[in-house]
Amino acid sequence: MSTVAAELGDEARVSDRQIAAILAGVERLESLPAVATRLLSMGSDEDVRLDEVIELIETDPALSARMLALCKSSEKGLGDRITSVRRAVIMLGLDTVRCAVLSVLVCGKIGAREGELGSGFDIEGYWTRSIGVACVSERIARSHPSLGVAPEQAHLAGLLCGLGKLAMHNVLPRAWEKALTLARSRGVTLASAERAAIGIDHHTLGKRLAEHWGLPGWARDVIWMYGQDGSLVPEHAPKALVQVVSLADLWCESTHLGWSGDGRVELTLDRASAALGIVPADLDGMLEMVVDRVSERAQILGVGESSGTELLVDSLSRANGRLADLNQALRARQLVAERSHRLLGVADGFLTRLEIDSTVEKVCAAMVSCVSEITGCEHGYVVLQRGSVEPWELLEVEGGV
């Protein structure tokens, strides 16, 4: 982190006042619709009158249609029987329906600012990754009930985990573009590049947006802490949920599904799996199923039109692009190493040519000889003054002599 900040120089020095202004910028983003606010304020199934929930959702026909489509997509076994908001609430429960509604509302509320999409931000790739993390998180929670993570919570938390990236783009599009470029060129995590270039990362900005919208505390904590080693997640936080989403995000990163903006990730898939007692092999072989589900849900949510096959091709293309970037970076490092080795050899040769009592002429000849090894030019001139009161001289050196 310090190396990145040093490279940026003045750009890395952000005052507390600037950070406060950035956080205040989140407060100026639109609030969630009233239906979301009311749903979030409701308690558990036992405390809520279901007719009130049904009437609330049915006030928005477009929302109802998308919510039903999303519920049918999630519950394959019940899909044909979920024909109305009432049946969805009764058969799936309030928590599942509430998460589906929030998914629809959040995806429709905040997107990329029109006319400010730079080459570093892939909006469709962002949503592909977000929905991918949601689907994989839901699968992990459903297939490992001992973790104590509700599948519908895992889905919504996975969908929202990268929300701070959209907030960054909406509040600080140009500065965030620099952070994206820095993360990619330096091979560092996006969060570290953001802290160096902006003074705050997308985790913190996403947490502020979650608070502004009144999202559930567990969703806010996942947005803030996903991607961390489980040992760093405080006990009062929904630790298992954070770890499930982190694992899902790493799986999507390993398969190159969607776009994350990260140049590097710190937590590994093996470590994240082991922390949950999951064998990494348990996650193998599900790419085709995941991309089909991502394609279906992206179309329902209105944030993507790519088919499953197109997403697979895109995943392969991203993998090839990442490999090309790595090869280019390795080649660049190799060239630097070769150049450094050559310079050290030249410096060693310069010292070898000299003795304690070497004349000025011999020192100048050794200097030109060293320069000739680097540039290939054997003819040189040296301007020198032998003493403070002596006239300036011009020595012509040919071939280091």
PDB file of C-alpha atoms in Angstrom, residues 98-255:
ATOM      1  CA  ARG A  98     -38.389  -9.350   0.724  1.00  0.00           C
ATOM      2  CA  CYS A  99     -34.929 -10.271  -0.637  1.00  0.00           C
ATOM      3  CA  ALA A 100     -36.375 -10.707  -4.120  1.00  0.00           C
ATOM      4  CA  VAL A 101     -38.063  -7.302  -3.963  1.00  0.00           C
ATOM      5  CA  LEU A 102     -34.883  -5.617  -2.727  1.00  0.00           C
ATOM      6  CA  SER A 103     -32.894  -7.261  -5.518  1.00  0.00           C
ATOM      7  CA  VAL A 104     -35.250  -5.814  -8.125  1.00  0.00           C
ATOM      8  CA  LEU A 105     -35.350  -2.356  -6.529  1.00  0.00           C
ATOM      9  CA  VAL A 106     -31.606  -2.009  -5.965  1.00  0.00           C
ATOM     10  CA  CYS A 107     -30.719  -3.118  -9.494  1.00  0.00           C
ATOM     11  CA  GLY A 108     -33.171  -0.582 -10.877  1.00  0.00           C
ATOM     12  CA  LYS A 109     -32.140   2.249  -8.581  1.00  0.00           C
ATOM     13  CA  ILE A 110     -28.417   2.718  -9.160  1.00  0.00           C
ATOM     14  CA  GLY A 111     -26.374   2.173 -12.288  1.00  0.00           C
ATOM     15  CA  ALA A 112     -23.542   3.712 -14.226  1.00  0.00           C
ATOM     16  CA  ARG A 113     -23.804   7.431 -14.856  1.00  0.00           C
ATOM     17  CA  GLU A 114     -24.711   7.998 -18.473  1.00  0.00           C
ATOM     18  CA  GLY A 115     -21.931   9.533 -20.547  1.00  0.00           C
ATOM     19  CA  GLU A 116     -19.252   8.849 -17.933  1.00  0.00           C
ATOM     20  CA  LEU A 117     -18.436   5.215 -18.639  1.00  0.00           C
ATOM     21  CA  GLY A 118     -14.681   5.014 -18.989  1.00  0.00           C
ATOM     22  CA  SER A 119     -12.651   2.188 -20.459  1.00  0.00           C
ATOM     23  CA  GLY A 120     -11.942   0.871 -16.961  1.00  0.00           C
ATOM     24  CA  PHE A 121     -15.540   0.273 -15.848  1.00  0.00           C
ATOM     25  CA  ASP A 122     -17.536  -2.599 -17.348  1.00  0.00           C
ATOM     26  CA  ILE A 123     -21.123  -2.110 -16.172  1.00  0.00           C
ATOM     27  CA  GLU A 124     -22.528  -5.329 -17.659  1.00  0.00           C
ATOM     28  CA  GLY A 125     -19.487  -7.232 -16.413  1.00  0.00           C
ATOM     29  CA  TYR A 126     -20.080  -5.719 -12.969  1.00  0.00           C
ATOM     30  CA  TRP A 127     -23.654  -7.007 -12.837  1.00  0.00           C
ATOM     31  CA  THR A 128     -22.580 -10.389 -14.217  1.00  0.00           C
ATOM     32  CA  ARG A 129     -20.114 -10.706 -11.345  1.00  0.00           C
ATOM     33  CA  SER A 130     -22.646  -9.481  -8.773  1.00  0.00           C
ATOM     34  CA  ILE A 131     -25.356 -11.914  -9.862  1.00  0.00           C
ATOM     35  CA  GLY A 132     -22.756 -14.662 -10.143  1.00  0.00           C
ATOM     36  CA  VAL A 133     -21.664 -14.089  -6.549  1.00  0.00           C
ATOM     37  CA  ALA A 134     -25.335 -14.084  -5.528  1.00  0.00           C
ATOM     38  CA  CYS A 135     -26.045 -17.407  -7.239  1.00  0.00           C
ATOM     39  CA  VAL A 136     -22.929 -19.125  -5.913  1.00  0.00           C
ATOM     40  CA  SER A 137     -23.512 -17.751  -2.395  1.00  0.00           C
ATOM     41  CA  GLU A 138     -27.068 -19.117  -2.464  1.00  0.00           C
ATOM     42  CA  ARG A 139     -25.833 -22.514  -3.673  1.00  0.00           C
ATOM     43  CA  ILE A 140     -23.180 -22.749  -0.948  1.00  0.00           C
ATOM     44  CA  ALA A 141     -25.689 -21.806   1.758  1.00  0.00           C
ATOM     45  CA  ARG A 142     -28.297 -24.253   0.441  1.00  0.00           C
ATOM     46  CA  SER A 143     -25.860 -27.182   0.090  1.00  0.00           C
ATOM     47  CA  HIS A 144     -24.180 -26.563   3.483  1.00  0.00           C
ATOM     48  CA  PRO A 145     -27.036 -25.923   5.940  1.00  0.00           C
ATOM     49  CA  SER A 146     -24.675 -26.521   8.862  1.00  0.00           C
ATOM     50  CA  LEU A 147     -23.226 -23.056   8.170  1.00  0.00           C
ATOM     51  CA  GLY A 148     -26.460 -21.534   9.437  1.00  0.00           C
ATOM     52  CA  VAL A 149     -26.749 -19.110   6.503  1.00  0.00           C
ATOM     53  CA  ALA A 150     -30.190 -18.559   4.953  1.00  0.00           C
ATOM     54  CA  PRO A 151     -29.994 -19.051   1.158  1.00  0.00           C
ATOM     55  CA  GLU A 152     -32.133 -15.979   0.434  1.00  0.00           C
ATOM     56  CA  GLN A 153     -29.879 -13.805   2.612  1.00  0.00           C
ATOM     57  CA  ALA A 154     -26.806 -15.255   0.922  1.00  0.00           C
ATOM     58  CA  HIS A 155     -28.264 -14.408  -2.482  1.00  0.00           C
ATOM     59  CA  LEU A 156     -29.064 -10.795  -1.636  1.00  0.00           C
ATOM     60  CA  ALA A 157     -25.776 -10.271   0.215  1.00  0.00           C
ATOM     61  CA  GLY A 158     -23.854 -11.631  -2.770  1.00  0.00           C
ATOM     62  CA  LEU A 159     -25.771  -9.397  -5.150  1.00  0.00           C
ATOM     63  CA  LEU A 160     -25.062  -6.295  -3.068  1.00  0.00           C
ATOM     64  CA  CYS A 161     -21.478  -7.001  -1.925  1.00  0.00           C
ATOM     65  CA  GLY A 162     -19.877  -4.821  -4.598  1.00  0.00           C
ATOM     66  CA  LEU A 163     -22.396  -1.992  -4.272  1.00  0.00           C
ATOM     67  CA  GLY A 164     -19.634   0.393  -3.201  1.00  0.00           C
ATOM     68  CA  LYS A 165     -18.117   0.160  -6.687  1.00  0.00           C
ATOM     69  CA  LEU A 166     -21.270   1.613  -8.207  1.00  0.00           C
ATOM     70  CA  ALA A 167     -21.260   4.277  -5.513  1.00  0.00           C
ATOM     71  CA  MET A 168     -17.644   5.105  -6.360  1.00  0.00           C
ATOM     72  CA  HIS A 169     -18.502   5.484 -10.013  1.00  0.00           C
ATOM     73  CA  ASN A 170     -21.491   7.688  -9.304  1.00  0.00           C
ATOM     74  CA  VAL A 171     -19.803   9.913  -6.720  1.00  0.00           C
ATOM     75  CA  LEU A 172     -16.199  10.051  -8.029  1.00  0.00           C
ATOM     76  CA  PRO A 173     -16.121   8.752 -11.616  1.00  0.00           C
ATOM     77  CA  ARG A 174     -12.794  10.310 -12.685  1.00  0.00           C
ATOM     78  CA  ALA A 175     -10.878   9.603  -9.487  1.00  0.00           C
ATOM     79  CA  TRP A 176     -12.185   6.046  -9.446  1.00  0.00           C
ATOM     80  CA  GLU A 177     -11.075   5.601 -13.047  1.00  0.00           C
ATOM     81  CA  LYS A 178      -7.522   6.373 -11.886  1.00  0.00           C
ATOM     82  CA  ALA A 179      -7.832   3.821  -9.090  1.00  0.00           C
ATOM     83  CA  LEU A 180      -9.018   1.166 -11.552  1.00  0.00           C
ATOM     84  CA  THR A 181      -6.086   1.878 -13.843  1.00  0.00           C
ATOM     85  CA  LEU A 182      -3.667   1.775 -10.918  1.00  0.00           C
ATOM     86  CA  ALA A 183      -5.017  -1.562  -9.645  1.00  0.00           C
ATOM     87  CA  ARG A 184      -4.694  -3.081 -13.105  1.00  0.00           C
ATOM     88  CA  SER A 185      -1.259  -1.678 -13.963  1.00  0.00           C
ATOM     89  CA  ARG A 186       0.333  -2.301 -10.558  1.00  0.00           C
ATOM     90  CA  GLY A 187      -1.347  -5.633  -9.870  1.00  0.00           C
ATOM     91  CA  VAL A 188      -2.704  -4.520  -6.482  1.00  0.00           C
ATOM     92  CA  THR A 189      -6.113  -4.910  -4.899  1.00  0.00           C
ATOM     93  CA  LEU A 190      -8.696  -2.371  -5.978  1.00  0.00           C
ATOM     94  CA  ALA A 191      -9.306  -1.370  -2.350  1.00  0.00           C
ATOM     95  CA  SER A 192      -5.625  -0.497  -1.813  1.00  0.00           C
ATOM     96  CA  ALA A 193      -5.534   1.476  -5.078  1.00  0.00           C
ATOM     97  CA  GLU A 194      -8.674   3.355  -4.027  1.00  0.00           C
ATOM     98  CA  ARG A 195      -7.248   4.244  -0.632  1.00  0.00           C
ATOM     99  CA  ALA A 196      -4.069   5.490  -2.283  1.00  0.00           C
ATOM    100  CA  ALA A 197      -5.750   7.480  -5.056  1.00  0.00           C
ATOM    101  CA  ILE A 198      -8.903   8.625  -3.270  1.00  0.00           C
ATOM    102  CA  GLY A 199      -8.376   8.146   0.464  1.00  0.00           C
ATOM    103  CA  ILE A 200     -11.317   5.761   0.933  1.00  0.00           C
ATOM    104  CA  ASP A 201     -12.246   2.383  -0.562  1.00  0.00           C
ATOM    105  CA  HIS A 202     -15.431   0.963  -2.065  1.00  0.00           C
ATOM    106  CA  HIS A 203     -16.084  -1.165   1.030  1.00  0.00           C
ATOM    107  CA  THR A 204     -16.442   1.923   3.212  1.00  0.00           C
ATOM    108  CA  LEU A 205     -18.427   3.839   0.600  1.00  0.00           C
ATOM    109  CA  GLY A 206     -20.714   0.841   0.092  1.00  0.00           C
ATOM    110  CA  LYS A 207     -21.290   0.616   3.843  1.00  0.00           C
ATOM    111  CA  ARG A 208     -22.321   4.281   3.886  1.00  0.00           C
ATOM    112  CA  LEU A 209     -24.734   3.722   0.986  1.00  0.00           C
ATOM    113  CA  ALA A 210     -26.227   0.692   2.773  1.00  0.00           C
ATOM    114  CA  GLU A 211     -26.817   2.867   5.830  1.00  0.00           C
ATOM    115  CA  HIS A 212     -28.297   5.626   3.665  1.00  0.00           C
ATOM    116  CA  TRP A 213     -30.740   3.128   2.163  1.00  0.00           C
ATOM    117  CA  GLY A 214     -31.523   1.452   5.470  1.00  0.00           C
ATOM    118  CA  LEU A 215     -30.461  -1.994   4.234  1.00  0.00           C
ATOM    119  CA  PRO A 216     -30.394  -4.829   6.781  1.00  0.00           C
ATOM    120  CA  GLY A 217     -27.385  -4.868   9.089  1.00  0.00           C
ATOM    121  CA  TRP A 218     -26.184  -8.207   7.719  1.00  0.00           C
ATOM    122  CA  ALA A 219     -26.179  -6.828   4.160  1.00  0.00           C
ATOM    123  CA  ARG A 220     -24.290  -3.707   5.301  1.00  0.00           C
ATOM    124  CA  ASP A 221     -21.655  -5.818   7.061  1.00  0.00           C
ATOM    125  CA  VAL A 222     -21.093  -8.053   4.036  1.00  0.00           C
ATOM    126  CA  ILE A 223     -20.619  -5.014   1.783  1.00  0.00           C
ATOM    127  CA  TRP A 224     -18.102  -3.660   4.277  1.00  0.00           C
ATOM    128  CA  MET A 225     -16.141  -6.828   5.077  1.00  0.00           C
ATOM    129  CA  TYR A 226     -16.386  -9.312   2.194  1.00  0.00           C
ATOM    130  CA  GLY A 227     -13.049 -10.452   0.787  1.00  0.00           C
ATOM    131  CA  GLN A 228     -11.350 -10.419   4.199  1.00  0.00           C
ATOM    132  CA  ASP A 229      -9.842 -13.402   5.922  1.00  0.00           C
ATOM    133  CA  GLY A 230     -12.463 -14.864   8.265  1.00  0.00           C
ATOM    134  CA  SER A 231     -10.173 -14.345  11.257  1.00  0.00           C
ATOM    135  CA  LEU A 232     -10.447 -10.584  10.726  1.00  0.00           C
ATOM    136  CA  VAL A 233     -14.251 -10.524  10.795  1.00  0.00           C
ATOM    137  CA  PRO A 234     -15.476  -9.494  14.274  1.00  0.00           C
ATOM    138  CA  GLU A 235     -17.598 -11.984  16.180  1.00  0.00           C
ATOM    139  CA  HIS A 236     -20.600  -9.621  16.382  1.00  0.00           C
ATOM    140  CA  ALA A 237     -20.784  -9.536  12.573  1.00  0.00           C
ATOM    141  CA  PRO A 238     -22.543 -12.221  10.471  1.00  0.00           C
ATOM    142  CA  LYS A 239     -19.224 -14.028  10.074  1.00  0.00           C
ATOM    143  CA  ALA A 240     -20.448 -17.120   8.229  1.00  0.00           C
ATOM    144  CA  LEU A 241     -22.426 -14.992   5.766  1.00  0.00           C
ATOM    145  CA  VAL A 242     -19.384 -12.782   5.089  1.00  0.00           C
ATOM    146  CA  GLN A 243     -17.251 -15.877   4.531  1.00  0.00           C
ATOM    147  CA  VAL A 244     -19.799 -17.486   2.200  1.00  0.00           C
ATOM    148  CA  VAL A 245     -19.991 -14.363   0.024  1.00  0.00           C
ATOM    149  CA  SER A 246     -16.191 -14.030   0.055  1.00  0.00           C
ATOM    150  CA  LEU A 247     -15.827 -17.630  -1.106  1.00  0.00           C
ATOM    151  CA  ALA A 248     -18.425 -17.116  -3.837  1.00  0.00           C
ATOM    152  CA  ASP A 249     -16.631 -13.990  -5.045  1.00  0.00           C
ATOM    153  CA  LEU A 250     -13.308 -15.859  -5.156  1.00  0.00           C
ATOM    154  CA  TRP A 251     -14.931 -18.668  -7.128  1.00  0.00           C
ATOM    155  CA  CYS A 252     -16.255 -16.156  -9.670  1.00  0.00           C
ATOM    156  CA  GLU A 253     -12.790 -14.574  -9.824  1.00  0.00           C
ATOM    157  CA  SER A 254     -11.175 -17.968 -10.425  1.00  0.00           C
ATOM    158  CA  THR A 255     -13.575 -18.700 -13.300  1.00  0.00           C
TER     159      THR A 255
END
